């Protein structure tokens, strides 16, 4: 099944099934399979957030709370992490408990239908989200809905290298090296994710090119939208500020 063939809750069920067995090894394997680059991308997202102690930040698709914890450490803000996957959230709760971190709360829910009022958060972040929803434009609009005017929206995902030199190497890595490495380091469940990622990334940007995604952000009310390819174009960090609406 590919994401272009599913809609609404079907996309959510697909993403949940794909990642259900991964939480206990998610952080370690994600680091290995991205050759350590995912931490750089996450740090770049956190750096864009302007929150201060006592302010509220929402981290969407929080997974095992890696970005949520980084946001808490960097800003001192009160962090809410939301994710669809109950297993991921349980892993995140255990991590928070071990660290004695009371400044991060976790909620289960859909990015497409956030259970929060308009203008609830000073900043909003997300990671690896838009490839797993049926309508990225509507999802971006929903993220912006809960963001206060003047707040920052920042997110990251995989990307396709724009260089004609690096793109064939990226293709070989995602089609051959990544699935094999995933199988060796994480077993069958990670092999399925590794085999899925390359075609999914390529298909997503074929349907939603970067230029179109920037337009989604602008149409939702974001201004000064910035996009920065990372790690030779293997990753992408985006950020912008919500306009006043005047």
Tab-separated table of C-alpha atoms in Angstrom:
chain	number	residue	atom	x	y	z
A	1	UNK	CA	0.000	0.000	0.000
A	2	UNK	CA	1.286	3.474	-0.828
A	3	UNK	CA	0.190	6.663	0.817
A	4	UNK	CA	-1.382	8.083	-2.347
A	5	UNK	CA	-3.899	5.251	-2.273
A	6	UNK	CA	-5.165	5.835	1.253
A	7	UNK	CA	-7.121	8.642	2.774
A	8	UNK	CA	-8.101	9.972	6.184
A	9	UNK	CA	-7.937	7.426	8.974
A	10	UNK	CA	-6.543	4.790	6.569
A	11	UNK	CA	-3.317	6.795	6.425
A	12	UNK	CA	-3.236	6.854	10.215
A	13	UNK	CA	-3.772	3.106	10.479
A	14	UNK	CA	-1.036	2.454	7.949
A	15	UNK	CA	1.487	4.626	9.787
A	16	UNK	CA	0.541	3.083	13.140
A	17	UNK	CA	0.978	-0.462	11.829
A	18	UNK	CA	4.285	0.396	10.180
A	19	UNK	CA	5.865	1.739	13.381
A	20	UNK	CA	4.059	-0.287	16.054
A	21	UNK	CA	6.917	-2.637	16.843
A	22	UNK	CA	9.729	-0.098	16.771
A	23	UNK	CA	9.592	2.181	19.844
A	24	UNK	CA	12.080	0.340	22.061
A	25	UNK	CA	14.824	0.708	19.422
A	26	UNK	CA	13.550	3.754	17.560
A	27	UNK	CA	16.105	6.326	18.699
A	28	UNK	CA	19.167	4.088	18.376
A	29	UNK	CA	18.256	2.637	15.007
A	30	UNK	CA	17.102	5.964	13.633
A	31	UNK	CA	20.534	7.342	14.468
A	32	UNK	CA	22.339	4.424	12.854
A	33	UNK	CA	20.249	4.281	9.701
A	34	UNK	CA	20.476	8.035	9.090
A	35	UNK	CA	24.250	7.830	9.706
A	36	UNK	CA	23.824	10.126	12.686
A	37	UNK	CA	22.232	12.924	10.713
A	38	UNK	CA	18.767	12.867	12.331
A	39	UNK	CA	20.179	14.478	15.480
A	40	UNK	CA	21.563	17.386	13.448
A	41	UNK	CA	18.187	17.900	11.798
A	42	UNK	CA	16.355	17.821	15.107
A	43	UNK	CA	18.804	20.283	16.622
A	44	UNK	CA	18.194	22.602	13.674
A	45	UNK	CA	14.442	22.463	14.336
A	46	UNK	CA	14.901	23.203	18.035
A	47	UNK	CA	17.142	26.178	17.215
A	48	UNK	CA	14.297	27.833	15.287
A	49	UNK	CA	11.976	27.876	18.311
A	50	UNK	CA	11.860	31.154	20.227
A	51	UNK	CA	9.919	29.981	23.293
A	52	UNK	CA	10.979	31.038	26.776
A	53	UNK	CA	10.359	29.468	30.209
A	54	UNK	CA	6.657	29.230	30.971
A	55	UNK	CA	5.532	29.452	27.353
A	56	UNK	CA	3.789	26.573	25.603
A	57	UNK	CA	5.224	24.510	22.742
A	58	UNK	CA	3.484	21.711	20.862
A	59	UNK	CA	5.571	18.907	19.341
A	60	UNK	CA	3.526	16.984	16.768
A	61	UNK	CA	4.409	13.390	15.805
A	62	UNK	CA	6.542	13.430	18.934
A	63	UNK	CA	7.321	9.703	18.765
A	64	UNK	CA	9.579	8.803	21.681
A	65	UNK	CA	9.792	12.481	22.745
A	66	UNK	CA	13.289	13.139	21.444
A	67	UNK	CA	12.460	16.595	20.105
A	68	UNK	CA	10.145	17.340	23.039
A	69	UNK	CA	12.962	16.724	25.507
A	70	UNK	CA	15.384	18.782	23.437
A	71	UNK	CA	12.883	21.643	23.329
A	72	UNK	CA	12.421	21.474	27.082
A	73	UNK	CA	16.169	21.554	27.692
A	74	UNK	CA	16.794	24.387	25.233
A	75	UNK	CA	13.894	26.681	26.122
A	76	UNK	CA	12.512	25.792	29.545
A	77	UNK	CA	9.051	25.998	27.993
A	78	UNK	CA	6.170	23.694	28.852
A	79	UNK	CA	6.081	21.048	26.119
A	80	UNK	CA	3.103	19.032	24.906
A	81	UNK	CA	3.953	16.075	22.700
A	82	UNK	CA	1.220	14.482	20.614
A	83	UNK	CA	1.433	11.279	18.601
A	84	UNK	CA	-0.947	8.803	17.027
A	85	UNK	CA	1.011	5.728	18.102
A	86	UNK	CA	0.261	4.481	21.620
A	87	UNK	CA	3.397	2.317	21.731
A	88	UNK	CA	5.594	5.281	20.887
A	89	UNK	CA	3.939	7.334	23.612
A	90	UNK	CA	4.423	4.572	26.189
A	91	UNK	CA	8.115	4.476	25.360
A	92	UNK	CA	8.197	8.272	25.677
A	93	UNK	CA	6.472	8.111	29.088
A	94	UNK	CA	9.050	5.651	30.343
A	95	UNK	CA	11.836	7.902	29.115
A	96	UNK	CA	10.315	10.930	30.856
A	97	UNK	CA	9.868	8.952	34.057
A	98	UNK	CA	13.484	7.793	34.076
A	99	UNK	CA	14.656	11.368	33.664
A	100	UNK	CA	12.215	12.793	36.178
A	101	UNK	CA	11.037	15.293	33.573
A	102	UNK	CA	7.741	16.917	34.574
A	103	UNK	CA	7.807	19.683	31.965
A	104	UNK	CA	6.680	17.464	29.089
A	105	UNK	CA	3.150	16.078	28.859
A	106	UNK	CA	2.015	13.534	26.300
A	107	UNK	CA	-1.270	13.253	24.421
A	108	UNK	CA	-2.476	10.676	21.933
A	109	UNK	CA	-4.142	12.199	18.889
A	110	UNK	CA	-4.129	12.958	15.172
A	111	UNK	CA	-2.162	15.799	13.619
A	112	UNK	CA	-5.050	16.317	11.192
A	113	UNK	CA	-7.474	16.987	14.061
A	114	UNK	CA	-5.597	18.426	17.016
A	115	UNK	CA	-7.538	18.457	20.313
A	116	UNK	CA	-6.542	22.033	21.149
A	117	UNK	CA	-8.161	25.447	20.798
A	118	UNK	CA	-7.102	28.029	18.242
A	119	UNK	CA	-3.937	30.001	19.095
A	120	UNK	CA	-3.042	27.702	21.999
A	121	UNK	CA	0.737	27.421	21.583
A	122	UNK	CA	3.611	29.887	21.348
A	123	UNK	CA	5.497	27.591	18.951
A	124	UNK	CA	4.788	24.304	17.134
A	125	UNK	CA	7.240	21.692	15.863
A	126	UNK	CA	6.833	18.445	13.953
A	127	UNK	CA	9.028	15.630	12.629
A	128	UNK	CA	8.486	13.033	9.905
A	129	UNK	CA	4.809	13.935	9.617
A	130	UNK	CA	3.597	15.091	6.222
A	131	UNK	CA	4.492	11.878	4.389
A	132	UNK	CA	2.059	9.974	6.603
A	133	UNK	CA	-1.083	12.062	6.171
A	134	UNK	CA	-3.491	12.013	3.256
A	135	UNK	CA	-3.690	15.810	2.912
A	136	UNK	CA	-0.440	17.628	3.808
A	137	UNK	CA	-1.893	21.061	3.023
A	138	UNK	CA	-4.826	20.548	5.407
A	139	UNK	CA	-2.480	19.161	8.063
A	140	UNK	CA	-0.215	22.209	7.848
A	141	UNK	CA	-3.317	24.405	8.198
A	142	UNK	CA	-4.291	22.476	11.327
A	143	UNK	CA	-0.835	22.964	12.841
A	144	UNK	CA	-1.057	26.673	12.121
A	145	UNK	CA	-4.542	26.866	13.633
A	146	UNK	CA	-3.261	26.069	17.125
A	147	UNK	CA	-0.231	28.375	16.781
A	148	UNK	CA	-0.386	31.889	18.184
A	149	UNK	CA	0.218	34.824	15.807
A	150	UNK	CA	3.925	35.599	15.806
A	151	UNK	CA	4.778	32.029	16.790
A	152	UNK	CA	7.187	29.756	14.932
A	153	UNK	CA	6.265	26.585	13.079
A	154	UNK	CA	9.307	24.376	12.431
A	155	UNK	CA	9.568	20.863	11.077
A	156	UNK	CA	11.878	18.307	9.522
A	157	UNK	CA	11.727	15.280	7.284
A	158	UNK	CA	13.758	13.280	4.831
A	159	UNK	CA	14.357	14.865	1.449
A	160	UNK	CA	15.782	14.008	-1.972
A	161	UNK	CA	19.198	15.490	-2.822
A	162	UNK	CA	18.766	18.133	-5.532
A	163	UNK	CA	22.291	17.475	-6.877
A	164	UNK	CA	22.495	15.248	-9.938
A	165	UNK	CA	25.650	13.777	-8.439
A	166	UNK	CA	24.234	12.867	-5.040
A	167	UNK	CA	20.762	11.784	-6.124
A	168	UNK	CA	21.814	8.444	-7.697
A	169	UNK	CA	23.833	7.650	-4.584
A	170	UNK	CA	20.795	8.518	-2.456
A	171	UNK	CA	18.664	6.201	-4.602
A	172	UNK	CA	21.094	3.325	-4.150
A	173	UNK	CA	21.311	3.977	-0.417
A	174	UNK	CA	17.549	4.071	0.148
A	175	UNK	CA	16.792	1.079	-2.106
A	176	UNK	CA	19.643	-1.264	-1.177
A	177	UNK	CA	21.806	-0.166	1.756
A	178	UNK	CA	19.042	1.104	4.013
A	179	UNK	CA	16.838	-2.031	3.883
A	180	UNK	CA	19.857	-4.315	4.336
A	181	UNK	CA	21.223	-2.251	7.210
A	182	UNK	CA	17.814	-2.105	8.813
A	183	UNK	CA	17.475	-5.880	8.648
A	184	UNK	CA	20.892	-6.466	10.166
A	185	UNK	CA	20.520	-3.955	12.997
A	186	UNK	CA	16.805	-4.094	13.742
A	187	UNK	CA	15.341	-7.280	12.333
A	188	UNK	CA	12.305	-7.812	10.153
A	189	UNK	CA	10.261	-4.878	11.468
A	190	UNK	CA	12.991	-2.367	10.653
A	191	UNK	CA	13.594	-4.053	7.293
A	192	UNK	CA	9.986	-3.292	6.361
A	193	UNK	CA	10.486	0.363	7.308
A	194	UNK	CA	13.803	0.516	5.453
A	195	UNK	CA	12.271	-0.953	2.317
A	196	UNK	CA	9.325	1.450	2.538
A	197	UNK	CA	11.203	4.710	3.084
A	198	UNK	CA	12.886	5.308	-0.275
A	199	UNK	CA	9.793	4.878	-2.466
A	200	UNK	CA	7.682	6.751	0.085
A	201	UNK	CA	10.016	9.765	0.182
A	202	UNK	CA	10.277	9.868	-3.602
A	203	UNK	CA	6.527	9.469	-4.069
A	204	UNK	CA	5.715	12.165	-1.533
A	205	UNK	CA	7.853	14.810	-3.218
A	206	UNK	CA	6.535	13.805	-6.634
A	207	UNK	CA	3.032	14.628	-5.391
A	208	UNK	CA	4.036	17.489	-3.087
A	209	UNK	CA	7.204	19.222	-4.383
A	210	UNK	CA	8.997	21.605	-2.080
A	211	UNK	CA	7.576	24.603	-3.933
A	212	UNK	CA	4.049	23.304	-3.364
A	213	UNK	CA	4.769	22.593	0.298
A	214	UNK	CA	6.009	26.152	0.774
A	215	UNK	CA	2.732	27.322	-0.765
A	216	UNK	CA	0.819	25.155	1.743
A	217	UNK	CA	2.549	27.020	4.551
A	218	UNK	CA	1.877	30.409	3.021
A	219	UNK	CA	-1.778	29.596	2.344
A	220	UNK	CA	-2.162	28.565	5.991
A	221	UNK	CA	-1.004	32.002	7.146
A	222	UNK	CA	2.745	31.559	7.598
A	223	UNK	CA	5.150	34.303	6.520
A	224	UNK	CA	8.865	34.278	5.698
A	225	UNK	CA	8.791	30.556	4.968
A	226	UNK	CA	12.308	29.094	4.888
A	227	UNK	CA	13.456	25.655	3.715
A	228	UNK	CA	16.981	24.347	4.221
A	229	UNK	CA	18.212	21.037	2.770
A	230	UNK	CA	20.476	19.250	5.231
A	231	UNK	CA	23.205	16.625	4.858
A	232	UNK	CA	23.659	16.982	1.085
A	233	UNK	CA	19.893	17.087	0.701
A	234	UNK	CA	19.055	13.891	2.571
A	235	UNK	CA	17.053	15.911	5.075
A	236	UNK	CA	14.963	19.063	5.021
A	237	UNK	CA	14.236	21.584	7.777
A	238	UNK	CA	11.454	24.158	7.300
A	239	UNK	CA	10.390	27.052	9.495
A	240	UNK	CA	8.245	30.190	9.364
A	241	UNK	CA	6.337	32.666	11.512
A	242	UNK	CA	2.570	32.902	11.767
A	243	UNK	CA	1.241	36.209	10.481
A	244	UNK	CA	-1.014	38.477	12.460
A	245	UNK	CA	-3.947	37.906	10.150
A	246	UNK	CA	-4.595	41.640	9.848
